[in-house]
mmCIF file of C-alpha atoms in Angstrom:
data_model
loop_
_atom_site.group_PDB
_atom_site.id
_atom_site.type_symbol
_atom_site.label_atom_id
_atom_site.label_comp_id
_atom_site.label_asym_id
_atom_site.label_seq_id
_atom_site.Cartn_x
_atom_site.Cartn_y
_atom_site.Cartn_z
ATOM 1 C CA MET B 275 3.822 -11.492 -12.664
ATOM 2 C CA SER B 276 0.307 -12.378 -11.466
ATOM 3 C CA ILE B 277 -2.420 -9.746 -11.185
ATOM 4 C CA GLU B 278 -2.368 -10.323 -7.419
ATOM 5 C CA VAL B 279 1.355 -9.557 -7.141
ATOM 6 C CA GLY B 280 1.023 -6.547 -9.435
ATOM 7 C CA ASP B 281 -1.758 -5.076 -7.292
ATOM 8 C CA ALA B 282 0.326 -5.741 -4.162
ATOM 9 C CA GLU B 283 3.427 -4.035 -5.522
ATOM 10 C CA ARG B 284 1.480 -0.986 -6.662
ATOM 11 C CA ALA B 285 -0.101 -0.653 -3.203
ATOM 12 C CA LEU B 286 3.319 -0.915 -1.543
ATOM 13 C CA HIS B 287 4.579 1.769 -3.922
ATOM 14 C CA ARG B 288 1.728 4.104 -2.950
ATOM 15 C CA ARG B 289 2.465 3.463 0.723
ATOM 16 C CA MET B 290 6.123 4.333 0.144
ATOM 17 C CA GLY B 291 5.016 7.524 -1.568
ATOM 18 C CA LEU B 292 3.178 8.551 1.599
ATOM 19 C CA ALA B 293 6.164 7.652 3.771
ATOM 20 C CA CYS B 294 8.707 9.503 1.655
ATOM 21 C CA ALA B 295 6.512 12.601 1.438
ATOM 22 C CA ALA B 296 6.253 12.549 5.233
ATOM 23 C CA ALA B 297 10.030 12.152 5.579
ATOM 24 C CA THR B 298 10.613 15.125 3.295
ATOM 25 C CA ALA B 299 8.112 17.247 5.235
ATOM 26 C CA ALA B 300 9.819 16.265 8.502
ATOM 27 C CA GLY B 301 13.167 17.515 7.184
ATOM 28 C CA LEU B 302 14.963 14.173 7.164
ATOM 29 C CA PRO B 303 18.403 14.265 5.521
ATOM 30 C CA GLY B 304 18.878 13.387 1.887
ATOM 31 C CA ARG B 305 16.437 13.375 -0.976
ATOM 32 C CA PHE B 306 13.369 11.197 -1.447
ATOM 33 C CA ARG B 307 11.614 10.400 -4.704
ATOM 34 C CA VAL B 308 8.884 7.899 -5.623
ATOM 35 C CA TRP B 309 7.952 7.569 -9.304
ATOM 36 C CA GLU B 310 7.096 5.293 -12.239
ATOM 37 C CA HIS B 311 9.222 4.768 -15.323
ATOM 38 C CA GLY B 312 8.076 2.590 -18.204
ATOM 39 C CA GLY B 313 5.808 0.626 -15.878
ATOM 40 C CA LEU B 314 8.559 0.153 -13.289
ATOM 41 C CA LEU B 315 8.032 1.352 -9.712
ATOM 42 C CA ALA B 316 11.023 3.267 -8.349
ATOM 43 C CA VAL B 317 11.924 4.591 -4.899
ATOM 44 C CA LEU B 318 15.000 6.709 -4.149
ATOM 45 C CA ALA B 319 16.359 7.612 -0.699
ATOM 46 C CA THR B 320 19.818 9.173 -0.818
ATOM 47 C CA ASP B 321 20.804 9.114 2.863
ATOM 48 C CA PRO B 322 23.077 6.060 3.394
ATOM 49 C CA ALA B 323 21.165 4.966 6.496
ATOM 50 C CA LEU B 324 17.999 4.665 4.389
ATOM 51 C CA GLY B 325 19.612 3.032 1.388
ATOM 52 C CA PHE B 326 17.484 -0.095 1.882
ATOM 53 C CA LEU B 327 14.490 1.943 0.709
ATOM 54 C CA SER B 328 15.964 2.521 -2.768
ATOM 55 C CA THR B 329 14.276 -0.121 -4.897
ATOM 56 C CA VAL B 330 12.802 -0.860 -8.296
ATOM 57 C CA SER B 331 9.838 -3.237 -8.501
ATOM 58 C CA GLY B 332 7.114 -4.012 -11.020
ATOM 59 C CA VAL B 333 9.572 -5.945 -13.210
ATOM 60 C CA THR B 334 7.834 -7.998 -15.906
ATOM 61 C CA PRO B 335 8.878 -9.112 -19.399
ATOM 62 C CA GLU B 336 7.090 -6.005 -20.681
ATOM 63 C CA THR B 337 8.776 -3.517 -18.318
ATOM 64 C CA LEU B 338 12.244 -5.126 -18.269
ATOM 65 C CA PRO B 339 13.468 -3.177 -21.359
ATOM 66 C CA ALA B 340 12.983 0.106 -19.442
ATOM 67 C CA LEU B 341 15.303 -1.007 -16.633
ATOM 68 C CA ASP B 342 18.630 -0.002 -18.204
ATOM 69 C CA GLY B 343 17.549 3.593 -18.663
ATOM 70 C CA LEU B 344 16.136 3.776 -15.148
ATOM 71 C CA LEU B 345 19.326 2.523 -13.467
ATOM 72 C CA ALA B 346 21.643 5.124 -14.971
ATOM 73 C CA GLY B 347 23.355 7.119 -12.227
ATOM 74 C CA TRP B 348 22.132 5.278 -9.124
ATOM 75 C CA ASP B 349 22.260 1.844 -7.515
ATOM 76 C CA PRO B 350 18.902 0.607 -6.173
ATOM 77 C CA THR B 351 17.923 -2.954 -5.344
ATOM 78 C CA VAL B 352 15.881 -4.414 -8.202
ATOM 79 C CA LEU B 353 13.144 -6.787 -7.003
ATOM 80 C CA THR B 354 11.675 -9.449 -9.288
ATOM 81 C CA THR B 355 8.953 -11.970 -8.501
ATOM 82 C CA GLY B 356 9.108 -13.853 -11.794
ATOM 83 C CA SER B 357 11.912 -15.496 -13.753
ATOM 84 C CA GLU B 358 13.352 -12.219 -15.071
ATOM 85 C CA VAL B 359 17.140 -11.893 -14.757
ATOM 86 C CA PRO B 360 18.184 -8.226 -15.102
ATOM 87 C CA GLU B 361 21.227 -7.996 -17.354
ATOM 88 C CA GLY B 362 24.438 -6.792 -15.711
ATOM 89 C CA LEU B 363 23.172 -7.191 -12.120
ATOM 90 C CA VAL B 364 24.134 -9.711 -9.449
ATOM 91 C CA ARG B 365 21.934 -11.550 -6.976
ATOM 92 C CA THR B 366 21.776 -10.374 -3.374
ATOM 93 C CA GLU B 367 19.623 -11.290 -0.348
ATOM 94 C CA ASP B 368 16.050 -12.078 -1.351
ATOM 95 C CA ARG B 369 13.035 -10.334 0.139
ATOM 96 C CA LEU B 370 9.535 -11.607 0.785
ATOM 97 C CA LEU B 371 6.141 -10.344 -0.382
ATOM 98 C CA ALA B 372 3.065 -11.747 1.370
ATOM 99 C CA VAL B 373 -0.439 -11.448 -0.084
ATOM 100 C CA ARG B 374 -3.800 -12.623 1.274
ATOM 101 C CA ARG B 375 -7.258 -12.379 -0.202
ATOM 102 C CA LEU B 376 -9.791 -11.269 2.375
ATOM 103 C CA GLY B 377 -12.952 -13.197 3.110
ATOM 104 C CA GLU B 378 -14.835 -13.589 6.361
ATOM 105 C CA PRO B 379 -13.094 -11.250 8.840
ATOM 106 C CA PRO B 380 -11.645 -12.644 12.083
ATOM 107 C CA ALA B 381 -13.309 -11.813 15.388
ATOM 108 C CA ALA B 382 -12.498 -8.507 17.074
ATOM 109 C CA ASP B 383 -9.707 -8.523 19.662
ATOM 110 C CA PRO B 384 -10.802 -6.616 22.794
ATOM 111 C CA GLY B 385 -7.184 -6.035 23.823
ATOM 112 C CA ILE B 386 -6.411 -3.985 20.701
ATOM 113 C CA THR B 387 -7.469 -0.376 20.269
ATOM 114 C CA GLU B 388 -7.125 1.996 17.333
ATOM 115 C CA ALA B 389 -4.936 4.873 18.483
ATOM 116 C CA ASP B 390 -5.593 8.490 17.553
ATOM 117 C CA ASP B 391 -2.376 9.577 19.273
ATOM 118 C CA ALA B 392 0.516 8.708 16.964
ATOM 119 C CA ASP B 393 3.098 9.301 19.695
ATOM 120 C CA ASP B 394 2.007 6.277 21.724
ATOM 121 C CA VAL B 395 2.309 3.986 18.696
ATOM 122 C CA VAL B 396 5.612 5.494 17.565
ATOM 123 C CA ASP B 397 7.095 5.057 21.039
ATOM 124 C CA VAL B 398 6.279 1.334 21.031
ATOM 125 C CA LEU B 399 7.464 0.829 17.455
ATOM 126 C CA LEU B 400 10.835 2.491 18.040
ATOM 127 C CA ALA B 401 11.402 0.577 21.276
ATOM 128 C CA GLY B 402 10.383 -2.658 19.563
ATOM 129 C CA TYR B 403 12.529 -2.103 16.487
ATOM 130 C CA GLU B 404 15.408 -0.885 18.677
ATOM 131 C CA VAL B 405 16.416 1.691 16.068
ATOM 132 C CA THR B 406 17.764 5.226 16.445
ATOM 133 C CA GLY B 407 18.897 8.133 14.290
ATOM 134 C CA VAL B 408 17.622 8.616 10.760
ATOM 135 C CA VAL B 409 15.882 5.226 10.612
ATOM 136 C CA ALA B 410 13.915 6.036 13.776
ATOM 137 C CA ALA B 411 13.000 9.445 12.373
ATOM 138 C CA PHE B 412 11.733 7.825 9.159
ATOM 139 C CA VAL B 413 9.584 5.324 11.087
ATOM 140 C CA ALA B 414 8.162 8.147 13.197
ATOM 141 C CA ALA B 415 7.364 10.322 10.162
ATOM 142 C CA GLU B 416 5.706 7.447 8.312
ATOM 143 C CA HIS B 417 3.451 6.508 11.206
ATOM 144 C CA ARG B 418 2.265 10.076 11.716
ATOM 145 C CA VAL B 419 0.760 10.497 8.242
ATOM 146 C CA PRO B 420 -3.015 11.174 8.337
ATOM 147 C CA ALA B 421 -3.762 8.102 6.208
ATOM 148 C CA MET B 422 -2.124 5.750 8.715
ATOM 149 C CA ARG B 423 -4.398 3.625 10.889
ATOM 150 C CA ARG B 424 -2.550 2.842 14.121
ATOM 151 C CA PHE B 425 -3.207 0.015 16.590
ATOM 152 C CA LEU B 426 -2.027 -0.702 20.130
ATOM 153 C CA LEU B 427 -2.159 -3.982 22.004
ATOM 154 C CA VAL B 428 -2.577 -3.163 25.689
ATOM 155 C CA GLU B 429 -2.097 -5.559 28.609
ATOM 156 C CA GLY B 430 -2.575 -4.503 32.223
ATOM 157 C CA GLY B 431 -3.002 -0.916 31.126
ATOM 158 C CA THR B 432 0.398 -0.899 29.359
ATOM 159 C CA PRO B 433 0.905 -0.815 25.566
ATOM 160 C CA ILE B 434 3.126 -3.799 24.679
ATOM 161 C CA ALA B 435 2.875 -3.927 20.865
ATOM 162 C CA ALA B 436 1.856 -1.673 18.002
ATOM 163 C CA ALA B 437 1.141 -1.843 14.285
ATOM 164 C CA GLY B 438 0.096 0.327 11.359
ATOM 165 C CA MET B 439 -2.001 -0.071 8.222
ATOM 166 C CA THR B 440 -2.835 2.031 5.188
ATOM 167 C CA VAL B 441 -5.551 1.457 2.584
ATOM 168 C CA HIS B 442 -4.954 2.039 -1.129
ATOM 169 C CA GLY B 443 -8.116 1.462 -3.123
ATOM 170 C CA ASP B 444 -9.187 -2.058 -2.184
ATOM 171 C CA VAL B 445 -5.726 -3.144 -0.978
ATOM 172 C CA ALA B 446 -4.570 -2.855 2.641
ATOM 173 C CA VAL B 447 -0.841 -2.556 3.322
ATOM 174 C CA LEU B 448 0.036 -3.997 6.730
ATOM 175 C CA GLY B 449 3.300 -2.347 7.597
ATOM 176 C CA GLY B 450 5.068 -1.326 10.761
ATOM 177 C CA ALA B 451 4.543 -3.772 13.635
ATOM 178 C CA ALA B 452 6.688 -4.347 16.716
ATOM 179 C CA THR B 453 6.514 -5.774 20.233
ATOM 180 C CA LEU B 454 8.456 -4.508 23.226
ATOM 181 C CA PRO B 455 11.389 -6.874 23.829
ATOM 182 C CA GLU B 456 10.217 -8.002 27.263
ATOM 183 C CA HIS B 457 6.814 -9.042 25.885
ATOM 184 C CA ARG B 458 7.906 -11.083 22.844
ATOM 185 C CA GLY B 459 7.017 -14.698 22.282
ATOM 186 C CA ARG B 460 3.499 -14.382 23.668
ATOM 187 C CA GLY B 461 1.491 -13.992 20.467
ATOM 188 C CA ALA B 462 1.234 -10.208 20.204
ATOM 189 C CA GLN B 463 2.088 -10.020 16.509
ATOM 190 C CA PRO B 464 -0.411 -12.691 15.362
ATOM 191 C CA ARG B 465 -3.097 -10.863 17.331
ATOM 192 C CA LEU B 466 -2.282 -7.533 15.676
ATOM 193 C CA LEU B 467 -2.165 -9.250 12.298
ATOM 194 C CA ARG B 468 -5.607 -10.827 12.698
ATOM 195 C CA HIS B 469 -7.054 -7.549 13.996
ATOM 196 C CA ARG B 470 -5.785 -5.596 10.993
ATOM 197 C CA LEU B 471 -7.215 -8.211 8.630
ATOM 198 C CA ARG B 472 -10.610 -7.628 10.247
ATOM 199 C CA VAL B 473 -10.288 -3.840 9.970
ATOM 200 C CA ALA B 474 -9.181 -4.156 6.331
ATOM 201 C CA ALA B 475 -12.142 -6.392 5.474
ATOM 202 C CA ASP B 476 -14.526 -3.998 7.228
ATOM 203 C CA ALA B 477 -13.024 -1.163 5.142
ATOM 204 C CA GLY B 478 -13.957 -3.005 1.931
ATOM 205 C CA CYS B 479 -10.489 -4.259 1.044
ATOM 206 C CA VAL B 480 -10.190 -7.468 -0.973
ATOM 207 C CA LEU B 481 -6.438 -7.901 -0.594
ATOM 208 C CA ALA B 482 -3.944 -7.508 2.267
ATOM 209 C CA VAL B 483 -0.199 -7.089 1.639
ATOM 210 C CA ALA B 484 2.855 -7.243 3.867
ATOM 211 C CA THR B 485 6.613 -7.661 3.545
ATOM 212 C CA ALA B 486 9.076 -9.572 5.707
ATOM 213 C CA ARG B 487 12.542 -11.068 5.741
ATOM 214 C CA ALA B 488 12.605 -14.603 4.361
ATOM 215 C CA GLY B 489 12.869 -17.105 7.217
ATOM 216 C CA SER B 490 11.904 -14.579 9.895
ATOM 217 C CA VAL B 491 9.320 -14.943 12.664
ATOM 218 C CA SER B 492 7.219 -12.345 10.817
ATOM 219 C CA ALA B 493 7.285 -14.482 7.659
ATOM 220 C CA ALA B 494 6.149 -17.517 9.658
ATOM 221 C CA ASN B 495 3.324 -15.518 11.260
ATOM 222 C CA LEU B 496 2.141 -14.369 7.833
ATOM 223 C CA GLY B 497 2.126 -17.942 6.555
ATOM 224 C CA ARG B 498 0.064 -19.127 9.522
ATOM 225 C CA ALA B 499 -2.385 -16.267 8.896
ATOM 226 C CA GLY B 500 -3.088 -17.548 5.387
ATOM 227 C CA PHE B 501 -0.838 -15.270 3.382
ATOM 228 C CA ARG B 502 0.674 -16.554 0.168
ATOM 229 C CA ARG B 503 4.382 -15.748 0.354
ATOM 230 C CA TYR B 504 6.275 -14.768 -2.786
ATOM 231 C CA ARG B 505 10.050 -14.722 -2.771
ATOM 232 C CA ARG B 506 11.321 -11.537 -4.430
ATOM 233 C CA SER B 507 14.692 -12.036 -6.060
ATOM 234 C CA ALA B 508 16.915 -9.034 -5.298
ATOM 235 C CA TRP B 509 19.554 -7.706 -7.705
ATOM 236 C CA THR B 510 22.155 -4.950 -7.495
ATOM 237 C CA LYS B 511 25.008 -3.602 -9.551
ATOM 238 C CA PRO B 512 28.264 -5.563 -9.044
#
């Protein structure tokens, strides 16, 4: 694993720690835990609707021996970015990690404002994601944490897209971005992406990190924005 990927995964793990703490405080069902074990980065969410959050990352030749002990009694998705093949696990759908080093920041976008009111951003995100129930409650809790920087793209006085960002040391995690269905296909997400890169650079960050589904529009947008995209092999118990 490169130093760049290692820094990215640790920042994502810290972001998930904030999100899970917020979910616990909001009284979401199930149990949440974010911890390290032998250099591995583990996340547990016990509610079935949030099972996609249960992961183990930070897998390297040095940390791989600790994996067997960590997996006892639960079934997370193990994510690897190198050639490691976890013994006894089977391959499932890969995930994508995108990393970009920050240089000269892009120009400011006058249509994007930083929102103090979390409710406005949450409303757009939930409508854009088209999620309900526990998943919607998790998104709402995560985007109300004090450390979250929230952005709205407004056209004609109406918010049409929203995004979030957290900063962890000198790494910015760009997570949580959605456009209202009737406004898609008009460049809202690339605009929010460029704006957050500028804000991250202004905040002194040297690295920006995001995740996406392989082959998705989000993955393509990240590639066009100069992100290096790493395919994360995903493994689960058979």
